[in-house]
Coordinates of C-alpha atoms in Angstrom, one line a residue:
M1 CA -149.7 9.6 47.3
T2 CA -151.2 6.4 45.8
K3 CA -149.7 7.3 42.4
R4 CA -146.2 7.9 43.9
L5 CA -146.3 4.6 45.8
T6 CA -147.4 2.8 42.6
D7 CA -144.5 4.4 40.7
L8 CA -142.1 3.5 43.5
T9 CA -143.4 -0.2 43.4
T10 CA -143.1 -0.3 39.7
R11 CA -139.5 0.9 39.7
T12 CA -138.6 -1.4 42.5
T13 CA -140.1 -4.3 40.6
H14 CA -138.2 -3.3 37.5
L15 CA -134.9 -3.0 39.4
L16 CA -135.4 -6.4 40.9
D17 CA -136.2 -7.9 37.5
L18 CA -133.0 -6.4 36.2
A19 CA -130.9 -7.7 39.1
T20 CA -132.3 -11.2 39.2
R21 CA -131.8 -11.8 35.5
T22 CA -128.6 -13.6 34.4
R23 CA -126.5 -11.1 32.5
F24 CA -124.0 -11.8 29.8
P25 CA -124.2 -15.5 29.7
Y26 CA -122.1 -15.8 26.5
Q27 CA -119.2 -13.7 27.9
A28 CA -119.3 -15.9 31.0
A29 CA -119.2 -19.0 28.9
T30 CA -116.3 -17.5 26.8
I31 CA -114.3 -16.9 30.0
R32 CA -115.0 -20.4 31.2
I33 CA -113.9 -22.1 28.0
G34 CA -110.9 -19.9 27.5
L35 CA -109.5 -19.9 31.0
S36 CA -109.8 -23.7 31.4
L37 CA -108.4 -24.3 28.0
V38 CA -105.3 -22.1 28.6
F39 CA -104.7 -23.6 32.0
A40 CA -105.0 -27.2 30.8
A41 CA -102.7 -26.4 27.9
F42 CA -100.2 -25.0 30.5
L43 CA -100.4 -28.2 32.6
I44 CA -99.9 -30.4 29.6
R45 CA -96.9 -28.2 28.4
E46 CA -95.3 -28.5 31.9
W47 CA -96.2 -32.2 32.4
P48 CA -92.5 -33.5 31.8
H49 CA -91.3 -30.8 34.4
R50 CA -94.2 -31.1 36.8
R51 CA -92.2 -32.6 39.8
T52 CA -89.4 -30.0 39.4
L53 CA -92.0 -27.2 39.4
Y54 CA -94.4 -28.2 42.1
G55 CA -93.5 -31.7 43.3
D56 CA -90.8 -33.4 45.3
H57 CA -87.9 -32.5 43.0
S58 CA -88.6 -28.8 43.3
P59 CA -85.9 -26.6 44.7
W60 CA -88.6 -24.8 46.6
S61 CA -89.0 -27.6 49.2
Q62 CA -92.3 -28.6 50.9
E63 CA -91.0 -27.2 54.2
M64 CA -90.2 -23.8 52.7
A65 CA -93.5 -23.8 50.9
L66 CA -95.5 -24.5 54.1
R67 CA -93.7 -21.7 55.9
V68 CA -94.7 -19.2 53.3
I69 CA -98.2 -20.5 53.0
G70 CA -98.6 -20.3 56.8
E71 CA -97.3 -16.7 56.9
D72 CA -99.5 -15.6 53.9
Q73 CA -102.5 -17.7 55.0
A74 CA -102.6 -19.0 51.5
F75 CA -104.3 -22.2 50.3
T76 CA -103.0 -25.4 48.7
A77 CA -104.3 -28.8 48.8
L78 CA -100.6 -30.2 48.4
A79 CA -100.1 -29.3 52.2
W80 CA -102.8 -31.8 53.3
W81 CA -100.6 -35.0 52.6
P82 CA -96.9 -35.2 51.8
G83 CA -95.7 -37.6 49.2
H84 CA -95.3 -38.0 45.4
W85 CA -98.6 -39.8 44.8
W86 CA -100.8 -37.1 46.4
F87 CA -99.1 -34.5 44.3
E88 CA -99.8 -36.6 41.2
T89 CA -103.4 -36.9 42.2
V90 CA -103.7 -33.0 42.6
Y91 CA -101.9 -32.3 39.4
H92 CA -103.8 -34.7 37.2
G93 CA -107.1 -34.0 39.0
T94 CA -106.7 -30.3 38.3
L95 CA -106.0 -31.1 34.6
L96 CA -109.2 -33.2 34.5
A97 CA -111.2 -30.6 36.2
A98 CA -110.1 -28.0 33.6
L99 CA -111.0 -30.2 30.7
L100 CA -114.4 -31.0 32.3
L101 CA -115.0 -27.3 32.9
M102 CA -114.1 -26.4 29.4
I103 CA -116.8 -28.6 28.0
G104 CA -119.3 -27.5 30.7
W105 CA -119.9 -30.7 32.6
R106 CA -121.3 -29.9 36.1
T107 CA -119.9 -26.4 36.0
R108 CA -120.8 -25.6 39.6
A109 CA -118.7 -28.6 41.0
T110 CA -115.9 -28.5 38.3
S111 CA -115.5 -24.8 38.7
A112 CA -114.9 -25.3 42.5
L113 CA -112.5 -28.2 41.8
F114 CA -110.7 -26.1 39.2
M115 CA -110.3 -23.2 41.7
V116 CA -108.8 -25.7 44.3
G117 CA -106.4 -27.0 41.7
V118 CA -105.2 -23.6 40.5
L119 CA -104.7 -22.3 44.0
S120 CA -102.9 -25.5 45.1
L121 CA -100.4 -25.4 42.3
E122 CA -99.8 -21.7 42.1
F123 CA -99.3 -21.2 45.9
R124 CA -97.1 -24.3 46.1
A125 CA -94.5 -22.4 44.1
P126 CA -95.5 -18.7 44.1
Y127 CA -92.2 -17.5 42.7
L128 CA -92.4 -19.3 39.3
G129 CA -95.1 -17.1 37.7
D130 CA -94.7 -14.5 35.0
G131 CA -97.8 -12.5 35.8
G132 CA -100.2 -15.0 34.3
D133 CA -100.3 -16.8 37.7
S134 CA -102.1 -13.8 39.4
V135 CA -104.6 -13.8 36.5
F136 CA -105.4 -17.5 36.8
I137 CA -105.7 -17.2 40.7
S138 CA -108.2 -14.3 40.4
M139 CA -110.3 -15.5 37.6
A140 CA -110.5 -19.1 38.9
A141 CA -112.0 -17.7 42.1
Y142 CA -114.4 -15.6 40.2
L143 CA -115.6 -18.5 38.1
V144 CA -117.2 -20.0 41.2
L145 CA -119.4 -17.0 41.6
I146 CA -120.8 -16.8 38.0
R147 CA -123.2 -19.0 35.9
C148 CA -120.6 -19.9 33.4
G149 CA -122.6 -22.9 32.0
E150 CA -125.8 -21.3 30.8
V151 CA -124.7 -21.6 27.2
W152 CA -122.1 -23.7 25.2
S153 CA -121.9 -26.4 27.7
L154 CA -123.2 -29.9 28.4
D155 CA -125.2 -28.5 31.3
A156 CA -127.1 -26.3 28.9
R157 CA -127.7 -29.2 26.7
R158 CA -129.0 -31.3 29.5
R159 CA -131.4 -28.6 30.6
R160 CA -132.6 -28.1 27.0
T161 CA -133.3 -31.8 26.5
G162 CA -135.0 -32.2 29.9
A163 CA -132.9 -35.1 30.9
D164 CA -132.9 -36.5 34.5
D165 CA -130.2 -35.2 36.8
R166 CA -128.9 -38.3 38.4
S167 CA -125.2 -38.0 38.5
G168 CA -125.3 -34.4 40.1
P169 CA -126.6 -35.6 43.6
L170 CA -124.2 -38.5 43.6
L171 CA -121.3 -36.2 42.7
W172 CA -122.3 -33.9 45.5
Q173 CA -122.5 -36.7 48.1
L174 CA -119.1 -38.0 46.9
T175 CA -117.6 -34.4 47.2
G176 CA -119.1 -34.1 50.7
V177 CA -117.4 -37.4 51.9
L178 CA -114.0 -36.3 50.4
L179 CA -114.4 -32.9 52.2
G180 CA -115.1 -34.6 55.5
L181 CA -112.1 -37.1 55.2
V182 CA -109.7 -34.3 54.2
L183 CA -110.9 -31.1 56.1
G184 CA -113.1 -32.4 58.8
L185 CA -115.5 -29.9 60.4
P186 CA -115.7 -26.4 58.8
D187 CA -114.1 -23.4 60.3
L188 CA -113.7 -19.7 59.3
G189 CA -110.8 -20.3 56.9
W190 CA -110.5 -22.0 53.5
A191 CA -112.4 -25.1 54.9
G192 CA -115.4 -23.0 55.7
L193 CA -115.5 -21.5 52.2
L194 CA -115.3 -25.1 50.6
W195 CA -118.1 -26.4 52.9
A196 CA -120.2 -23.3 52.1
L197 CA -120.0 -24.0 48.4
W198 CA -120.8 -27.6 49.0
A199 CA -123.9 -26.7 51.1
G200 CA -125.0 -24.2 48.4
C201 CA -125.0 -26.9 45.7
G202 CA -126.9 -29.3 48.0
L203 CA -129.5 -26.6 48.7
R204 CA -129.9 -26.1 44.9
F205 CA -130.3 -29.8 44.3
A206 CA -132.8 -30.1 47.1
A207 CA -134.9 -27.2 45.8
D208 CA -134.8 -28.7 42.2
R209 CA -136.0 -32.0 43.3
R210 CA -138.6 -31.3 46.0
F211 CA -139.8 -27.8 45.4
P212 CA -139.5 -27.2 41.6
Q213 CA -142.6 -24.9 41.5
H214 CA -142.2 -23.4 44.9
E215 CA -141.5 -19.6 45.5
A216 CA -138.4 -20.6 47.5
R217 CA -137.1 -22.1 44.3
T218 CA -137.7 -18.7 42.5
V219 CA -135.9 -16.9 45.3
L220 CA -132.8 -19.2 45.2
D221 CA -132.7 -18.6 41.4
G222 CA -132.8 -14.9 41.8
L223 CA -130.2 -14.9 44.4
A224 CA -127.9 -17.1 42.1
A225 CA -128.5 -14.6 39.3
M226 CA -127.5 -11.7 41.5
L227 CA -124.4 -13.5 42.6
H228 CA -123.5 -14.1 38.9
N229 CA -124.1 -10.4 38.0
V230 CA -121.9 -9.3 41.0
G231 CA -119.2 -11.8 39.9
M232 CA -119.2 -10.5 36.3
L233 CA -118.9 -6.9 37.5
I234 CA -116.0 -7.9 39.8
I235 CA -114.3 -9.5 36.8
A236 CA -114.8 -6.3 34.8
V237 CA -113.4 -4.1 37.5
Q238 CA -110.5 -6.5 38.0
V239 CA -109.6 -6.3 34.4
C240 CA -109.8 -2.5 34.4
L241 CA -107.5 -2.4 37.5
I242 CA -105.0 -4.6 35.8
Y243 CA -104.8 -2.3 32.8
A244 CA -104.8 0.9 34.8
T245 CA -102.2 -0.1 37.3
A246 CA -100.0 -1.5 34.5
G247 CA -100.3 1.8 32.5
W248 CA -99.8 4.2 35.4
Y249 CA -96.7 2.2 36.6
K250 CA -95.3 2.4 33.2
I251 CA -95.7 6.2 33.1
Q252 CA -93.6 6.5 36.4
G253 CA -90.8 4.6 34.7
S254 CA -88.1 6.5 32.9
R255 CA -87.6 3.8 30.2
W256 CA -91.3 4.1 29.3
Q257 CA -91.1 7.9 29.4
E258 CA -88.2 7.7 26.9
G259 CA -90.0 5.2 24.8
S260 CA -86.9 2.8 25.1
A261 CA -88.5 0.1 27.4
L262 CA -89.5 -2.2 24.6
H263 CA -86.0 -1.8 23.0
Y264 CA -84.4 -3.1 26.1
A265 CA -86.9 -5.9 26.6
L266 CA -86.2 -7.2 23.0
H267 CA -82.5 -7.5 24.0
L268 CA -83.0 -9.6 27.2
D269 CA -82.2 -13.3 26.6
H270 CA -85.1 -14.4 28.6
F271 CA -87.5 -12.6 26.2
R272 CA -85.9 -13.7 22.9
P273 CA -87.5 -16.9 21.8
W274 CA -86.8 -15.8 18.2
P275 CA -83.6 -13.9 18.2
M276 CA -83.8 -12.9 14.5
L277 CA -87.3 -11.5 14.9
S278 CA -86.3 -9.6 18.1
D279 CA -83.3 -8.0 16.3
L280 CA -85.4 -7.1 13.3
L281 CA -87.9 -5.3 15.5
A282 CA -85.4 -3.6 17.7
A283 CA -83.5 -2.3 14.6
G284 CA -86.3 0.2 13.9
M285 CA -86.2 2.8 16.6
I286 CA -89.1 4.8 15.5
P287 CA -91.6 1.9 15.5
V288 CA -90.3 0.6 18.8
V289 CA -90.9 4.1 20.4
L290 CA -94.4 4.4 18.9
L291 CA -95.3 0.9 20.2
A292 CA -94.1 1.7 23.6
Y293 CA -96.1 5.0 23.8
A294 CA -99.1 3.3 22.2
T295 CA -99.0 0.5 24.9
V296 CA -99.0 3.1 27.7
V297 CA -101.9 5.1 26.2
V298 CA -104.1 2.0 25.5
Q299 CA -103.7 0.7 28.9
V300 CA -104.4 3.9 30.7
A301 CA -107.3 4.9 28.5
F302 CA -109.2 1.6 28.4
P303 CA -111.1 1.9 31.6
F304 CA -112.4 5.3 30.5
T305 CA -113.6 4.1 27.1
L306 CA -116.2 1.6 28.3
A307 CA -118.8 4.4 28.2
S308 CA -118.2 4.6 24.4
R309 CA -119.2 1.3 22.6
K310 CA -117.2 2.0 19.3
I311 CA -114.1 3.2 21.0
K312 CA -114.1 0.3 23.5
N313 CA -114.5 -2.3 20.7
T314 CA -111.6 -0.7 18.8
L315 CA -109.3 -0.6 21.8
L316 CA -110.3 -4.2 22.5
A317 CA -109.1 -5.4 19.2
V318 CA -105.9 -3.4 19.7
M319 CA -105.2 -4.9 23.0
M320 CA -106.0 -8.5 21.8
A321 CA -103.5 -7.9 18.9
E322 CA -101.0 -6.6 21.3
H323 CA -101.2 -9.6 23.6
A324 CA -100.9 -11.9 20.6
G325 CA -97.7 -10.0 19.6
I326 CA -96.4 -10.3 23.1
A327 CA -97.0 -14.1 23.1
V328 CA -95.0 -14.4 19.8
V329 CA -92.2 -11.8 20.3
L330 CA -91.4 -12.0 23.9
G331 CA -92.3 -15.7 24.5
L332 CA -95.1 -15.2 27.0
P333 CA -97.9 -17.3 25.5
F334 CA -99.9 -18.3 28.7
L335 CA -99.9 -14.7 30.2
S336 CA -101.0 -13.3 26.8
A337 CA -103.7 -15.9 26.4
A338 CA -105.0 -15.4 29.9
M339 CA -105.3 -11.6 29.2
I340 CA -107.1 -12.3 25.9
V341 CA -109.5 -14.4 27.7
C342 CA -110.1 -11.6 30.3
D343 CA -110.6 -9.2 27.4
A344 CA -113.4 -11.4 26.1
L345 CA -115.6 -10.2 28.7
F346 CA -116.0 -6.9 26.9
L347 CA -116.9 -8.5 23.6
P348 CA -120.2 -7.4 22.0
T349 CA -123.1 -9.7 22.6
A350 CA -124.1 -9.4 19.0
L351 CA -120.8 -10.9 17.9
L352 CA -121.1 -13.8 20.3
L353 CA -124.8 -14.3 19.3
G354 CA -123.6 -14.5 15.6
I355 CA -121.0 -17.1 16.6
D356 CA -123.7 -19.1 18.5
A357 CA -126.0 -19.0 15.4
R358 CA -123.2 -20.2 13.2
L359 CA -122.4 -23.1 15.6
S360 CA -126.1 -24.1 16.0
R361 CA -126.9 -23.8 12.3
G362 CA -127.8 -27.0 10.6
P363 CA -127.2 -27.9 7.0
R364 CA -128.8 -25.4 4.5
P365 CA -132.0 -26.8 2.8
G366 CA -132.3 -26.6 -1.1
S367 CA -128.8 -28.0 -1.9
G368 CA -126.9 -31.3 -1.8
S369 CA -127.6 -34.8 -3.0
E370 CA -129.8 -35.6 0.1
V371 CA -132.3 -32.9 -0.8
R372 CA -132.4 -34.0 -4.5
A373 CA -132.9 -37.4 -3.4
A374 CA -135.9 -36.4 -1.3
V375 CA -137.7 -34.7 -4.2
P376 CA -140.1 -37.3 -5.8
S377 CA -139.6 -38.0 -9.5
I378 CA -142.4 -37.4 -11.9
P379 CA -143.2 -40.0 -14.6
E380 CA -142.8 -39.1 -18.3
G381 CA -145.9 -37.9 -20.0
R382 CA -147.5 -36.8 -16.7
R383 CA -147.8 -33.1 -15.8
P384 CA -147.1 -32.1 -12.3
E385 CA -150.1 -31.1 -10.1
P386 CA -150.1 -27.5 -8.9
A387 CA -149.3 -27.0 -5.4
K388 CA -152.1 -26.4 -3.0
A389 CA -152.2 -23.1 -1.1
P390 CA -151.8 -23.5 2.7
R391 CA -155.0 -23.3 4.7
P392 CA -155.3 -20.1 6.8
V393 CA -154.8 -20.5 10.6
T394 CA -158.1 -20.5 12.3
S395 CA -157.2 -21.4 15.9
A396 CA -157.2 -18.8 18.6
A397 CA -153.6 -19.8 19.3
G398 CA -152.5 -19.3 15.7
E399 CA -154.3 -15.9 15.6
R400 CA -152.4 -14.8 18.7
A401 CA -149.2 -16.0 17.3
T402 CA -150.0 -14.2 14.0
R403 CA -150.8 -10.9 15.8
R404 CA -147.7 -11.2 18.0
G405 CA -145.2 -11.9 15.2
P406 CA -142.0 -14.0 15.3
D407 CA -140.5 -15.0 18.6
R408 CA -137.6 -12.8 19.5
G409 CA -136.9 -14.3 23.0
S410 CA -133.4 -15.5 22.1
W411 CA -132.2 -12.0 20.9
P412 CA -131.1 -9.1 22.9
E413 CA -133.8 -6.8 24.3
N414 CA -132.5 -3.7 22.6
R415 CA -129.7 -2.5 20.4
R416 CA -127.4 -1.5 23.3
D417 CA -127.6 -5.0 24.7
A418 CA -126.8 -6.3 21.3
E419 CA -123.7 -4.4 20.9

């Protein structure tokens, strides 16, 4: 009985350790950088047309938008105040939040502001999207759940250097004042969600400042890690659902069954940014049919290939190449870029670790003028003295380090995690 209880306790402890450890931080950072970069590029691209798309010059008037928003119970900050200047504030504030999120500055706050901006613009004109709007809405909401600033961010550099966090509490207080002025008291709707995010950040700041070594701080960190892991799982399931539904709907269509869907798409004026290229591709019927069937097979099969590492990586490269082709041939760059960012969730950790090692690698010693200048010159007629052998390590810490071997803390725990 005692042995069974001990085994159960050990397994429970192991499961808790697995659940409360932040998983796939490099994939989360890749999604953060890619999604914010793509949406910032979209806002910059549409900057000359922003008032026609989402502002006071839009054919979809403010009254029509508010009616649909009320029926769908959607969210947009543009409904808080009418007028041109409030729209300009929301538009440029969203662009600023996207850029700050991309470089990883205060990712908890900027991810929430990024979500508010994305929802505000997309729900203001819900009939302007090309499919990428749904991806942006979903992923922007999921970014709030995950720890997307653990690596490749200014937040990670600040934690690594041990700098004092002075601007964080000030930003939190300012955000609370703005929420109070705009939303008032929280309720069970979108206002309650924003207030809950604000309260969670405040609880984290209080624990870091007043109880840095307390058990409550460890519990909060574990809960945040579990929320991150759940968020990453939700993103993975969402991507699989996107591909599965797209593939199965294609199977039901007669054009895809015949293999002629891509041929007709290449002749639509809306999807012909390069008419000569479209005509050249449409001229070869056999390649077009093969591409149509391959698209359906890849989309339907991808969720089932996650159990096989090699097949998954192969299909991942094929799908990224397919989206790049869609961006060029059919003129859908932002939809394709958003899907490539979502695909990055399934990139091998070893690949991202290699990229991180290349980014953090300093100048190689042993070459260059600086190294040659650092070598002392030997006067003529004088023989160089032989180098002295290093003294053996005699301290207890050195003996333990020698027995333990090199530090492997920054590498994956096993081969499966690395791949």
